[in-house]
Each structure stands twice: as C-alpha cells, then as structure tokens.
Amino acid sequence: GIKIATIGGGSSYTPELVEGFIKRYDELPVKELWLVDIEEGREKLEIVGNMAKRMVKAAGIDCEVHLTLNRREALKDVDFVTTQFRVGLLDARIKDERIPLSHGMIGQETNGAGGMFKAFRTIPVILDIVKDMKELCPDAWLINFTNPSGMVTEAVLRYGKWEKVIGLCNVPVGAVKSAAAVLNKKEEDLFFKFAGINHLHWHRVFDKDGTELTEKVIDALYGPNADPAVVVENIKNMRFLYEQVKNLKMLPCPYHRYYYMTDNMLKEELEAFHNEGTRGEVVKRIEAKLFELYKDPNLDHKPEELSKRGGAHYSDAACEIINSIYNNKGTVMVVSTRNNGAIDDLPYDCAVEVSSIIRAHGAEPVNFGKFPPAQRGLLQLMKAMEELTIEAAVTGDYATALQAFTLNPLVPSGDIAKTVLDEMLEAHKDYLPQF
Ligand code: NAD
Ligand code: G6P
Ligand code: MN
Ligand code: MN
C-alpha cells in the first residue's frame, strides 16, 4: 500500500485531495494518509482531518487518516509527500496584497512584490522539509503545490539538491477545460502543448489529426465579440488587447493579465479592495464558511462552496501525478520540472512549467523549442527575477532582494522599490529569519 504525507493538511482544500484519492483507489491504493500541520493550524487540522476521516469511511476504502503536528513522525518511510502549506497563513497573504497596493502596485499572492515575499517566507521551510526527507524517506517523491509553485520547485532542485520533485498548478487544468468548452470538443480529442514558467506559460491547441486550433480558441475567448471565460476564480476574466494576443499565436495564461494589462488590473484590484477587500480577505470569509460546513458531523463529501477557491480542481493534478508515477502511466501533464533543454531560451537547469510525459522515473518534458521575441523577452526577464528571488530567499541578502525587485516588471525601480522592500521586510519579520 501507499503511504502519503500532506504538509499543510489543515488546508480547506484537503477534502478535494481526499476525494481524488477515493476516486482512484482501485488503481492507487493509498493505505495511509498523514495530514501534517503546525500549532497555528491545530484547530483547522482537527476539523478538516475529521472530515477526511468521515469521507474515507463513507467511501468504504481501507485507508487510515492520521493527524499530526509532528512532521518527522509523518515523513517516516512515506512514498509521496505533498505540500500545501502557507507560511504565516492568510494574514501574511493579506500583507503581501495590501502593502504593494498601498504604494500603487499590484498586490497579488504569486506576482509582484507579494509573490516574491511569499517565496522569501516559503523557501526556507521547504528546504527544511527536504532535509527531513533525506533522512526519513530518501526515496519519496515531493509533489509541491505550495506557492509560488515554480520558484519553490526550483529552490528544491537547485539548493535542496533533491531531484524527485514536481511542482503543480491548477491553471493548466482550467485552460484545457475552457478550450474544450469553446471548441465544443471533448478534452481527450485535443492535444495541448504548454510551455513557460509557473503562472506565466503559453499554450497551443491541436486537433488529434494535427490541425492547429490555437487561433480559433484565441478568437473564441478574446475576440471582439467574445465573453472571456473564467479560468480561475481569483482572477477577473478581463479581456486582453485582441491585436496583441492574436499576434502571440499562442494562448496566454490568466496571470498574463498582470503583465499585459497592468493598468487595468491595478484599477480592478483597487476597486475590489474598496468594495470587498483584497482576495486574501475574501478568501478568509469563504474559508470561515467552509470550516463551518466541515464541522457538521454528517457531512462526508466535498461541499460545493470549495469551488469558489482559485485552486479548485487542483486534486485532478495532484492525485493524477501520483497515479501516473506509481503506475508508470505515461500520462501527459503540465508540471514544473527541470528544463533540460525543453525551452531553448531558458537555462538548462532551471525549473520550467511544460507539458511532460509522466512515468515512474518522473517528468519527461516535451520539447518546445524557441519562443518568438514577444514571449522570449518577458520569459527571460521573469526567470532571471525568479533566480534572484530564490537566491535572496536562501541567503537573506538584501542587495539580491533589491535586485530582484528592480527586475520585476510589477515593481517600479528606485527609491520606491527600497521603500516597499523595507516595509515588507519589517511586516513579515517573524517569518523571515534569514534576513
Ligand atoms: P492555508 O492558509 O489554509 O494554509 C494551509 C495550512 O498550512 C494551514 O493549516 C497552516 O497552518 C499550514 N502551515 C503553515 N505553515 C506550515 C508549516 N511550516 N508546516 C506545516 N503546515 C504549515 O492555505 P491554502 O489556502 O489552503 O493554500 C495552501 C497553499 O497552496 C498556499 O501556499 C497556496 O498558495 C497554495 N495554492 C497553490 C495553488 C497552485 O496552483 N499551485 C492553488 C491554490 C493554492
Ligand atoms: C489559482 C492558482 C493558485 C492561486 C490560487 C488562489 O488558481 O493556480 O496558484 O494561488 O488559485 O486561490 P484563492 O482562492 O486562494 O485566491
Ligand atoms: Mn497556481
Ligand atoms: Mn521593477
């Protein structure tokens, strides 16, 4: 049987993960699931953990769910570690959103200054987890969902020197669904080629006979008469500039709006902030409702309310990747993994998010080749920004952090960069021992 440890088990997303394992139990017999959290998350772990136990019982499968605050106990001899923790919880996220916004910058959980600070808080913790894994489960796979997912994956590869890691995101899952919907085709009748980095990838769509359908999807989603589809709940389905996306000849991801439509997105964020608060504040309210539902001793299935979270359907990625590795399935999935030359425009050893064949030995990225200048310029800039952010997260070097801020297109350069950096270092200091 398979033993899995989930770090950040108190997450409100956990019922989705459990549902994914229940659905796949015949192929993927998970016999032990260890949900791990920390003191700050004790109550959440208790509530969602008991809900997980009821789900497993109702499904009638032979799987023990364990709840623990002792990570090392959980990691002993596991086959897979999945990570879905949030260092500093939602209050830290709200600071990541509010501080940049108060200086007229995008405030977002994985983009701009906020995303960089999430990396600063998270990377030391993931490297600590890797240290424990080397000792307690040296053959295990690390399936990372914790944001910023691409940078966290690269930190594990480069600084953790841990090869068996795969980073995940639910955006490609949603992109495939929306393309299939506008083309009025089944997902399995289409072929997708994704490449880029996490929250900044482009993709092409083909028919099974090889006909390219990308431009058709661009027109359907972003053409003059189109009503752009919602791909993830946390990003407004704002229209792109049609001539510009058309010129890409590839579909952008929803996060591209922060770079292609910065002014409109900032306006949108400020409006939302005044009406309902930042996304983190909205999520706090959704989460409170979810935990009220999870407390119901009769509830033994995933409630509808969970689909209001941006990460909805992430278990389709998380559970399927484990299934594909365990059963050596050769499924094509979009994952963060080592480039190895798949994208010619990026360093060989960095993490990229690309369509990959998943087998027992891991992810084999499908070659994408070179990008045209419009994509290449942004991609190379953002990858360099990521490299510096990861380096600053590991070393705590102030100048490196400032350099990363300077490169990030969502952070203006000069005194303003320093002001925001200093304010955020102070606001988050309890979670930044390296600085
Ligand atoms: P959350 O705020 O509910 O946090 C999950 C749990 O992590 C909490 O119970 C918390 O106590 C725990 N935690 C914090 N620090 C920990 C540590 N050091 N060790 C163990 N547990 C710890 O978060 P959430 O909204 O459920 O999101 C979880 C994570 O998943 C976040 O990092 C979020 O950005 C990420 N996420 C990723 C995607 C994706 O596409 N990759 C989608 C949605 C969410
Ligand atoms: C998206 C992304 C995640 C992101 C999340 C936010 O779909 O892929 O990486 O962090 O959803 O969702 P939330 O509901 O927390 O705003
Ligand atoms: Mn994501
Ligand atoms: Mn900048």
Short mmCIF file of C-alpha atoms and ligand atoms in Angstrom, two decimals:
data_model
loop_
_atom_site.label_atom_id
_atom_site.label_comp_id
_atom_site.label_asym_id
_atom_site.label_seq_id
_atom_site.Cartn_x
_atom_site.Cartn_y
_atom_site.Cartn_z
CA GLY A 1 0.00 0.00 0.00
CA ILE A 2 0.97 3.60 -0.47
CA LYS A 3 1.81 5.99 2.35
CA ILE A 4 1.38 9.72 1.79
CA ALA A 5 2.19 12.74 3.97
CA THR A 6 0.47 16.05 3.24
CA ILE A 7 2.21 19.09 4.74
CA GLY A 8 -0.32 21.82 5.47
CA GLY A 9 -3.02 19.18 6.00
CA GLY A 10 -5.27 21.74 7.72
CA SER A 11 -5.88 23.46 4.38
CA SER A 12 -9.52 23.86 3.36
CA TYR A 13 -8.52 22.16 0.07
CA THR A 14 -7.82 18.83 1.82
CA PRO A 15 -11.30 17.34 1.13
CA GLU A 16 -10.61 17.72 -2.59
CA LEU A 17 -7.39 15.78 -2.25
CA VAL A 18 -9.13 13.05 -0.27
CA GLU A 19 -11.90 12.88 -2.88
CA GLY A 20 -9.21 12.46 -5.57
CA PHE A 21 -7.64 9.53 -3.72
CA ILE A 22 -11.03 7.91 -3.09
CA LYS A 23 -11.90 8.13 -6.82
CA ARG A 24 -8.62 6.48 -7.79
CA TYR A 25 -8.43 3.90 -5.01
CA ASP A 26 -8.61 0.82 -7.28
CA GLU A 27 -5.56 1.95 -9.23
CA LEU A 28 -3.87 3.86 -6.44
CA PRO A 29 -4.43 2.18 -3.07
CA VAL A 30 -3.50 4.84 -0.52
CA LYS A 31 -3.44 2.95 2.77
CA GLU A 32 -2.11 5.73 5.00
CA LEU A 33 -2.62 9.45 4.68
CA TRP A 34 -0.77 11.60 7.22
CA LEU A 35 -2.07 15.16 7.47
CA VAL A 36 0.64 17.36 8.97
CA ASP A 37 0.23 20.88 10.33
CA ILE A 38 1.74 23.19 12.94
CA GLU A 39 0.48 24.62 16.23
CA GLU A 40 -1.06 27.67 14.49
CA GLY A 41 -3.13 25.32 12.34
CA ARG A 42 -4.14 22.87 15.09
CA GLU A 43 -7.84 23.71 15.01
CA LYS A 44 -8.07 23.66 11.19
CA LEU A 45 -6.27 20.31 11.09
CA GLU A 46 -8.66 18.87 13.64
CA ILE A 47 -11.80 19.99 11.77
CA VAL A 48 -10.71 19.14 8.24
CA GLY A 49 -8.95 15.97 9.40
CA ASN A 50 -12.12 14.63 10.97
CA MET A 51 -13.98 15.48 7.79
CA ALA A 52 -11.35 13.50 5.83
CA LYS A 53 -11.85 10.53 8.14
CA ARG A 54 -15.62 10.62 7.54
CA MET A 55 -15.11 10.80 3.76
CA VAL A 56 -12.86 7.75 3.76
CA LYS A 57 -15.26 5.83 5.98
CA ALA A 58 -18.27 6.70 3.82
CA ALA A 59 -16.36 5.55 0.72
CA GLY A 60 -15.65 2.22 2.42
CA ILE A 61 -11.98 2.15 1.49
CA ASP A 62 -9.17 0.73 3.57
CA CYS A 63 -7.22 3.91 4.32
CA GLU A 64 -6.12 5.28 7.69
CA VAL A 65 -6.09 9.05 8.07
CA HIS A 66 -3.64 10.30 10.72
CA LEU A 67 -3.48 13.85 12.05
CA THR A 68 -0.22 15.13 13.50
CA LEU A 69 1.76 18.24 14.40
CA ASN A 70 4.95 16.17 14.25
CA ARG A 71 6.27 16.33 10.71
CA ARG A 72 9.11 13.88 11.29
CA GLU A 73 6.72 11.22 12.57
CA ALA A 74 4.65 11.58 9.41
CA LEU A 75 7.57 11.53 6.97
CA LYS A 76 8.96 8.19 8.13
CA ASP A 77 9.04 5.85 5.11
CA VAL A 78 6.42 7.67 3.05
CA ASP A 79 6.20 7.16 -0.71
CA PHE A 80 4.91 10.64 -1.56
CA VAL A 81 4.99 13.97 0.22
CA THR A 82 2.51 16.56 -0.96
CA THR A 83 2.86 20.17 0.18
CA GLN A 84 0.08 22.72 0.55
CA PHE A 85 1.22 24.91 3.42
CA ARG A 86 1.05 28.68 3.80
CA VAL A 87 3.77 30.19 5.98
CA GLY A 88 2.18 32.95 8.08
CA LEU A 89 -1.32 31.86 6.99
CA LEU A 90 -3.78 34.25 5.35
CA ASP A 91 -2.71 37.23 7.47
CA ALA A 92 0.68 37.15 5.75
CA ARG A 93 -1.01 36.93 2.36
CA ILE A 94 -3.14 39.97 3.15
CA LYS A 95 0.03 41.95 3.93
CA ASP A 96 1.51 40.78 0.60
CA GLU A 97 -1.56 42.19 -1.10
CA ARG A 98 -2.13 45.36 0.91
CA ILE A 99 1.39 46.79 1.19
CA PRO A 100 2.20 46.90 -2.55
CA LEU A 101 -1.33 48.10 -3.28
CA SER A 102 -0.91 50.99 -0.82
CA HIS A 103 2.07 52.11 -2.97
CA GLY A 104 0.14 51.83 -6.22
CA MET A 105 1.50 48.42 -7.22
CA ILE A 106 -0.22 45.10 -7.95
CA GLY A 107 -0.74 43.20 -4.69
CA GLN A 108 -1.03 39.52 -5.51
CA GLU A 109 -0.18 36.20 -3.89
CA THR A 110 2.24 34.93 -6.56
CA ASN A 111 3.05 38.05 -8.61
CA GLY A 112 4.93 41.27 -7.95
CA ALA A 113 6.32 42.13 -4.52
CA GLY A 114 3.73 39.93 -2.74
CA GLY A 115 4.68 36.81 -4.65
CA MET A 116 8.36 37.49 -4.01
CA PHE A 117 7.74 37.76 -0.27
CA LYS A 118 5.75 34.55 -0.32
CA ALA A 119 8.88 32.97 -1.82
CA PHE A 120 11.07 34.51 0.91
CA ARG A 121 8.85 33.00 3.63
CA THR A 122 8.30 29.63 1.99
CA ILE A 123 11.67 28.59 0.58
CA PRO A 124 13.47 28.18 3.94
CA VAL A 125 10.61 25.93 5.12
CA ILE A 126 10.60 23.74 2.00
CA LEU A 127 14.39 23.31 2.27
CA ASP A 128 13.91 22.19 5.86
CA ILE A 129 11.32 19.65 4.72
CA VAL A 130 13.78 18.36 2.12
CA LYS A 131 16.42 17.97 4.84
CA ASP A 132 13.98 15.78 6.82
CA MET A 133 13.09 13.79 3.71
CA LYS A 134 16.75 12.96 3.03
CA GLU A 135 16.87 11.32 6.42
CA LEU A 136 13.39 9.83 6.78
CA CYS A 137 12.14 8.95 3.28
CA PRO A 138 15.08 9.21 0.85
CA ASP A 139 13.14 7.52 -1.99
CA ALA A 140 9.98 9.59 -1.75
CA TRP A 141 8.59 11.99 -4.36
CA LEU A 142 7.89 15.57 -3.37
CA ILE A 143 4.75 16.87 -5.08
CA ASN A 144 4.70 20.60 -4.44
CA PHE A 145 1.58 22.69 -4.61
CA THR A 146 2.79 25.46 -2.28
CA ASN A 147 3.11 28.83 -3.99
CA PRO A 148 4.97 30.32 -5.67
CA SER A 149 5.00 26.79 -7.05
CA GLY A 150 7.64 27.28 -9.76
CA MET A 151 10.14 29.08 -7.54
CA VAL A 152 9.62 26.60 -4.70
CA THR A 153 10.30 23.73 -7.14
CA GLU A 154 13.45 25.41 -8.46
CA ALA A 155 14.70 26.02 -4.89
CA VAL A 156 14.26 22.30 -4.12
CA LEU A 157 16.21 21.31 -7.24
CA ARG A 158 18.97 23.89 -7.03
CA TYR A 159 19.54 24.44 -3.31
CA GLY A 160 17.88 21.34 -1.82
CA LYS A 161 19.68 19.12 -4.34
CA TRP A 162 16.59 16.93 -4.40
CA GLU A 163 15.74 15.55 -7.83
CA LYS A 164 12.46 13.79 -7.14
CA VAL A 165 10.29 16.90 -7.10
CA ILE A 166 7.39 18.02 -9.27
CA GLY A 167 5.58 21.35 -8.97
CA LEU A 168 1.88 21.67 -9.72
CA CYS A 169 -0.69 24.29 -10.55
CA ASN A 170 -4.38 24.04 -11.40
CA VAL A 171 -4.28 26.74 -14.12
CA PRO A 172 -3.45 24.33 -16.97
CA VAL A 173 -6.32 22.07 -15.85
CA GLY A 174 -8.70 25.03 -16.18
CA ALA A 175 -7.18 26.15 -19.50
CA VAL A 176 -7.77 22.72 -21.04
CA LYS A 177 -11.39 22.74 -19.83
CA SER A 178 -12.08 26.21 -21.26
CA ALA A 179 -10.52 25.40 -24.65
CA ALA A 180 -12.54 22.20 -24.92
CA ALA A 181 -15.69 24.11 -23.99
CA VAL A 182 -15.31 26.86 -26.62
CA LEU A 183 -14.36 24.34 -29.31
CA ASN A 184 -17.26 22.15 -28.26
CA LYS A 185 -14.96 19.13 -28.16
CA LYS A 186 -14.00 16.55 -25.58
CA GLU A 187 -10.71 17.16 -23.76
CA GLU A 188 -9.43 13.76 -24.87
CA ASP A 189 -9.96 14.71 -28.53
CA LEU A 190 -7.49 17.60 -28.22
CA PHE A 191 -3.71 17.81 -27.84
CA PHE A 192 -2.09 20.66 -25.88
CA LYS A 193 1.44 21.99 -25.80
CA PHE A 194 2.18 24.23 -22.82
CA ALA A 195 5.48 25.96 -22.06
CA GLY A 196 6.79 28.77 -19.88
CA ILE A 197 7.12 29.11 -16.14
CA ASN A 198 4.51 28.80 -13.38
CA HIS A 199 1.76 31.41 -13.78
CA LEU A 200 3.46 32.60 -16.96
CA HIS A 201 3.05 29.95 -19.59
CA TRP A 202 1.58 29.98 -23.07
CA HIS A 203 -0.08 27.11 -24.85
CA ARG A 204 -1.08 25.82 -28.26
CA VAL A 205 -4.05 23.59 -29.06
CA PHE A 206 -4.30 20.93 -31.74
CA ASP A 207 -6.86 18.52 -33.03
CA LYS A 208 -5.96 14.84 -32.84
CA ASP A 209 -5.34 14.91 -36.61
CA GLY A 210 -2.71 17.61 -36.12
CA THR A 211 -4.73 20.67 -37.18
CA GLU A 212 -3.77 23.65 -35.07
CA LEU A 213 -6.77 25.24 -33.35
CA THR A 214 -4.94 27.88 -31.30
CA GLU A 215 -6.17 30.92 -33.24
CA LYS A 216 -9.71 29.61 -33.16
CA VAL A 217 -9.52 29.46 -29.37
CA ILE A 218 -7.95 32.94 -29.17
CA ASP A 219 -10.85 34.32 -31.23
CA ALA A 220 -13.47 32.45 -29.23
CA LEU A 221 -12.05 33.58 -25.88
CA TYR A 222 -10.74 37.07 -26.62
CA GLY A 223 -12.17 38.11 -29.97
CA PRO A 224 -14.19 41.33 -30.35
CA ASN A 225 -17.48 39.58 -29.55
CA ALA A 226 -16.18 37.13 -27.00
CA ASP A 227 -17.04 36.89 -23.35
CA PRO A 228 -13.74 35.77 -21.79
CA ALA A 229 -14.10 32.56 -19.77
CA VAL A 230 -13.25 32.39 -16.09
CA VAL A 231 -10.28 30.03 -15.84
CA VAL A 232 -9.56 30.52 -12.13
CA GLU A 233 -11.87 32.17 -9.60
CA ASN A 234 -9.21 34.51 -8.20
CA ILE A 235 -8.55 36.37 -11.47
CA LYS A 236 -11.06 38.62 -13.18
CA ASN A 237 -11.85 37.42 -16.71
CA MET A 238 -10.80 40.75 -18.18
CA ARG A 239 -10.39 41.00 -21.95
CA PHE A 240 -6.85 41.08 -23.36
CA LEU A 241 -5.96 43.52 -26.16
CA TYR A 242 -7.15 41.46 -29.10
CA GLU A 243 -4.47 42.51 -31.60
CA GLN A 244 -1.78 41.74 -29.07
CA VAL A 245 -2.88 38.22 -28.06
CA LYS A 246 -3.68 37.42 -31.67
CA ASN A 247 -0.09 38.34 -32.52
CA LEU A 248 1.26 35.89 -29.92
CA LYS A 249 -0.22 32.97 -31.86
CA MET A 250 -0.41 31.22 -28.51
CA LEU A 251 -2.87 31.39 -25.67
CA PRO A 252 -1.73 33.38 -22.65
CA CYS A 253 -2.48 32.15 -19.11
CA PRO A 254 -4.83 34.14 -16.84
CA TYR A 255 -1.86 35.58 -14.91
CA HIS A 256 -0.52 37.21 -18.05
CA ARG A 257 -3.07 39.93 -17.43
CA TYR A 258 -0.83 41.31 -14.68
CA TYR A 259 1.90 41.90 -17.30
CA TYR A 260 -0.09 42.60 -20.46
CA MET A 261 -2.86 44.65 -18.80
CA THR A 262 -1.12 46.07 -15.72
CA ASP A 263 -3.02 49.38 -15.58
CA ASN A 264 -6.46 47.77 -15.93
CA MET A 265 -5.63 45.06 -13.42
CA LEU A 266 -4.41 47.60 -10.89
CA LYS A 267 -7.60 49.60 -11.33
CA GLU A 268 -9.61 46.44 -10.93
CA GLU A 269 -7.69 45.44 -7.78
CA LEU A 270 -8.18 48.87 -6.20
CA GLU A 271 -11.90 48.77 -6.91
CA ALA A 272 -12.25 45.27 -5.49
CA PHE A 273 -10.20 46.35 -2.47
CA HIS A 274 -12.62 49.17 -1.70
CA ASN A 275 -15.71 47.02 -2.23
CA GLU A 276 -14.83 43.68 -0.65
CA GLY A 277 -11.19 43.81 0.48
CA THR A 278 -8.21 42.04 -1.04
CA ARG A 279 -8.53 38.49 -2.38
CA GLY A 280 -6.97 37.21 0.86
CA GLU A 281 -9.72 38.94 2.83
CA VAL A 282 -12.40 37.45 0.57
CA VAL A 283 -10.79 34.03 0.95
CA LYS A 284 -10.89 34.41 4.75
CA ARG A 285 -14.69 34.68 4.54
CA ILE A 286 -15.02 31.73 2.13
CA GLU A 287 -12.77 29.71 4.43
CA ALA A 288 -14.81 30.55 7.54
CA LYS A 289 -17.94 29.25 5.77
CA LEU A 290 -16.14 26.12 4.62
CA PHE A 291 -14.91 25.28 8.11
CA GLU A 292 -18.45 25.75 9.48
CA LEU A 293 -19.60 23.16 6.94
CA TYR A 294 -16.71 20.81 7.71
CA LYS A 295 -17.70 20.84 11.39
CA ASP A 296 -21.02 19.14 10.55
CA PRO A 297 -20.62 15.52 11.71
CA ASN A 298 -22.98 14.40 8.94
CA LEU A 299 -21.00 15.95 6.09
CA ASP A 300 -18.93 13.28 4.35
CA HIS A 301 -18.35 14.69 0.85
CA LYS A 302 -16.69 17.78 -0.62
CA PRO A 303 -19.09 20.77 -0.45
CA GLU A 304 -19.90 22.96 -3.46
CA GLU A 305 -18.55 26.07 -1.67
CA LEU A 306 -14.98 24.83 -2.24
CA SER A 307 -15.32 25.58 -5.98
CA LYS A 308 -15.14 29.31 -5.07
CA ARG A 309 -11.45 28.91 -4.28
CA GLY A 310 -8.95 29.67 -7.04
CA GLY A 311 -7.30 26.29 -6.60
CA ALA A 312 -10.45 24.29 -7.39
CA HIS A 313 -9.68 21.05 -9.29
CA TYR A 314 -6.08 21.01 -8.10
CA SER A 315 -6.54 17.42 -6.97
CA ASP A 316 -7.03 16.44 -10.61
CA ALA A 317 -3.37 17.37 -10.94
CA ALA A 318 -2.10 16.23 -7.52
CA CYS A 319 -3.74 12.80 -7.44
CA GLU A 320 -3.20 12.09 -11.14
CA ILE A 321 0.52 12.82 -10.98
CA ILE A 322 0.92 10.38 -8.09
CA ASN A 323 -1.14 7.83 -10.01
CA SER A 324 0.99 8.29 -13.15
CA ILE A 325 4.25 7.88 -11.24
CA TYR A 326 3.02 4.93 -9.20
CA ASN A 327 1.56 3.11 -12.21
CA ASN A 328 4.14 4.32 -14.76
CA LYS A 329 1.24 5.54 -16.91
CA GLY A 330 2.89 7.88 -19.41
CA THR A 331 0.13 10.48 -18.98
CA VAL A 332 0.80 13.92 -20.47
CA MET A 333 0.51 16.59 -17.77
CA VAL A 334 1.66 20.18 -17.31
CA VAL A 335 4.18 20.35 -14.46
CA SER A 336 7.06 22.37 -13.08
CA THR A 337 10.22 20.37 -13.61
CA ARG A 338 13.85 20.84 -14.65
CA ASN A 339 14.08 22.41 -18.12
CA ASN A 340 16.73 20.04 -19.54
CA GLY A 341 16.61 21.92 -22.83
CA ALA A 342 12.85 21.73 -23.41
CA ILE A 343 12.72 25.54 -23.69
CA ASP A 344 15.75 26.68 -25.63
CA ASP A 345 15.51 30.26 -24.35
CA LEU A 346 16.00 29.38 -20.66
CA PRO A 347 18.88 27.92 -18.63
CA TYR A 348 19.24 24.17 -18.82
CA ASP A 349 18.92 23.60 -15.08
CA CYS A 350 16.09 25.97 -14.11
CA ALA A 351 12.51 24.94 -13.39
CA VAL A 352 10.00 25.42 -16.19
CA GLU A 353 6.29 24.61 -16.49
CA VAL A 354 5.81 22.43 -19.54
CA SER A 355 3.74 19.60 -20.94
CA SER A 356 5.54 16.46 -19.82
CA ILE A 357 5.19 12.72 -20.04
CA ILE A 358 4.84 11.32 -16.53
CA ARG A 359 6.35 7.94 -15.81
CA ALA A 360 7.78 6.10 -12.81
CA HIS A 361 11.09 7.96 -13.20
CA GLY A 362 9.31 11.33 -13.15
CA ALA A 363 8.51 14.06 -15.66
CA GLU A 364 9.98 13.94 -19.17
CA PRO A 365 9.35 17.42 -20.60
CA VAL A 366 8.18 17.63 -24.20
CA ASN A 367 10.49 19.79 -26.27
CA PHE A 368 9.02 23.22 -27.05
CA GLY A 369 11.99 24.85 -28.77
CA LYS A 370 12.36 28.62 -29.06
CA PHE A 371 9.79 31.34 -28.34
CA PRO A 372 9.28 34.39 -30.59
CA PRO A 373 10.67 37.68 -29.15
CA ALA A 374 7.38 38.82 -27.56
CA GLN A 375 7.24 35.76 -25.31
CA ARG A 376 11.00 35.33 -25.00
CA GLY A 377 11.65 38.81 -23.63
CA LEU A 378 9.15 38.56 -20.79
CA LEU A 379 10.03 34.95 -20.03
CA GLN A 380 13.77 35.53 -19.73
CA LEU A 381 13.26 38.63 -17.59
CA MET A 382 10.87 36.80 -15.27
CA LYS A 383 13.14 33.76 -14.97
CA ALA A 384 16.09 35.97 -14.01
CA MET A 385 13.82 37.68 -11.48
CA GLU A 386 12.90 34.26 -10.08
CA GLU A 387 16.55 33.17 -9.84
CA LEU A 388 17.38 36.30 -7.84
CA THR A 389 14.31 35.93 -5.63
CA ILE A 390 15.22 32.33 -4.80
CA GLU A 391 18.83 33.32 -4.10
CA ALA A 392 17.67 36.11 -1.78
CA ALA A 393 15.28 33.70 -0.03
CA VAL A 394 18.16 31.30 0.67
CA THR A 395 20.89 33.80 1.58
CA GLY A 396 18.82 36.62 3.09
CA ASP A 397 20.96 39.04 1.11
CA TYR A 398 19.33 42.48 0.98
CA ALA A 399 21.02 43.65 -2.23
CA THR A 400 19.93 40.50 -4.06
CA ALA A 401 16.35 41.08 -2.93
CA LEU A 402 16.53 44.68 -4.16
CA GLN A 403 17.94 43.48 -7.49
CA ALA A 404 15.03 41.04 -7.84
CA PHE A 405 12.56 43.85 -7.06
CA THR A 406 14.22 46.01 -9.71
CA LEU A 407 13.86 43.32 -12.37
CA ASN A 408 10.22 42.57 -11.56
CA PRO A 409 8.05 44.47 -14.07
CA LEU A 410 5.33 44.94 -11.44
CA VAL A 411 7.65 46.81 -9.06
CA PRO A 412 8.89 50.25 -10.13
CA SER A 413 12.63 50.75 -9.63
CA GLY A 414 14.48 53.24 -7.43
CA ASP A 415 13.59 54.59 -4.00
CA ILE A 416 10.06 53.23 -4.23
CA ALA A 417 11.42 49.66 -4.59
CA LYS A 418 13.54 50.15 -1.47
CA THR A 419 10.63 51.67 0.47
CA VAL A 420 8.33 48.74 -0.29
CA LEU A 421 11.07 46.18 0.32
CA ASP A 422 11.86 47.68 3.74
CA GLU A 423 8.22 47.93 4.73
CA MET A 424 7.56 44.30 3.78
CA LEU A 425 10.72 43.01 5.48
CA GLU A 426 9.50 44.68 8.67
CA ALA A 427 5.89 43.48 8.32
CA HIS A 428 6.93 39.85 7.76
CA LYS A 429 9.98 39.73 10.03
CA ASP A 430 8.62 36.90 12.23
CA TYR A 431 8.69 34.61 9.20
CA LEU A 432 11.98 35.77 7.68
CA PRO A 433 14.77 34.52 9.97
CA GLN A 434 17.25 34.57 7.05
CA PHE A 435 17.11 38.37 6.59
P1 NAD B 1 -3.93 27.87 4.27
O1 NAD B 1 -3.76 29.25 4.71
O2 NAD B 1 -5.19 27.18 4.58
O3 NAD B 1 -2.70 27.02 4.82
C1 NAD B 1 -2.71 25.61 4.81
C2 NAD B 1 -2.14 25.08 6.09
O4 NAD B 1 -0.72 25.24 6.13
C3 NAD B 1 -2.66 25.78 7.36
O5 NAD B 1 -3.46 24.88 8.10
C4 NAD B 1 -1.40 26.20 8.07
O6 NAD B 1 -1.48 26.08 9.47
C5 NAD B 1 -0.37 25.26 7.48
N1 NAD B 1 1.03 25.64 7.67
C6 NAD B 1 1.60 26.86 7.71
N2 NAD B 1 2.92 26.76 7.90
C7 NAD B 1 3.21 25.42 7.97
C8 NAD B 1 4.40 24.69 8.14
N3 NAD B 1 5.58 25.27 8.31
N4 NAD B 1 4.32 23.33 8.16
C9 NAD B 1 3.13 22.71 8.02
N5 NAD B 1 1.97 23.37 7.85
C10 NAD B 1 2.01 24.71 7.82
O7 NAD B 1 -3.61 27.81 2.72
P2 NAD B 1 -4.46 27.38 1.45
O8 NAD B 1 -5.27 28.49 1.01
O9 NAD B 1 -5.09 26.07 1.68
O10 NAD B 1 -3.29 27.20 0.42
C11 NAD B 1 -2.22 26.35 0.70
C12 NAD B 1 -1.07 26.58 -0.23
O11 NAD B 1 -1.38 26.14 -1.52
C13 NAD B 1 -0.65 28.04 -0.38
O12 NAD B 1 0.74 28.14 -0.42
C14 NAD B 1 -1.28 28.44 -1.69
O13 NAD B 1 -0.62 29.49 -2.32
C15 NAD B 1 -1.14 27.16 -2.45
N6 NAD B 1 -2.02 27.02 -3.61
C16 NAD B 1 -1.44 26.63 -4.75
C17 NAD B 1 -2.17 26.50 -5.90
C18 NAD B 1 -1.47 26.10 -7.16
O14 NAD B 1 -1.99 26.27 -8.23
N7 NAD B 1 -0.25 25.58 -7.09
C19 NAD B 1 -3.56 26.74 -5.87
C20 NAD B 1 -4.14 27.12 -4.66
C21 NAD B 1 -3.35 27.25 -3.53
C1 G6P B 2 -5.19 29.84 -8.62
C2 G6P B 2 -3.73 29.45 -8.72
C3 G6P B 2 -3.09 29.33 -7.44
C4 G6P B 2 -3.52 30.53 -6.64
C5 G6P B 2 -4.94 30.29 -6.24
C6 G6P B 2 -5.54 31.37 -5.41
O1 G6P B 2 -5.95 29.03 -9.34
O2 G6P B 2 -3.39 28.46 -9.61
O3 G6P B 2 -1.73 29.17 -7.58
O4 G6P B 2 -2.70 30.76 -5.58
O5 G6P B 2 -5.71 29.92 -7.31
O6 G6P B 2 -6.81 30.98 -5.00
P1 G6P B 2 -7.53 31.71 -3.80
O7 G6P B 2 -8.89 31.13 -3.76
O8 G6P B 2 -6.70 31.38 -2.60
O9 G6P B 2 -7.48 33.15 -4.12
MN MN B 3 -1.19 28.09 -9.50
MN MN B 4 10.99 46.55 -11.32
#
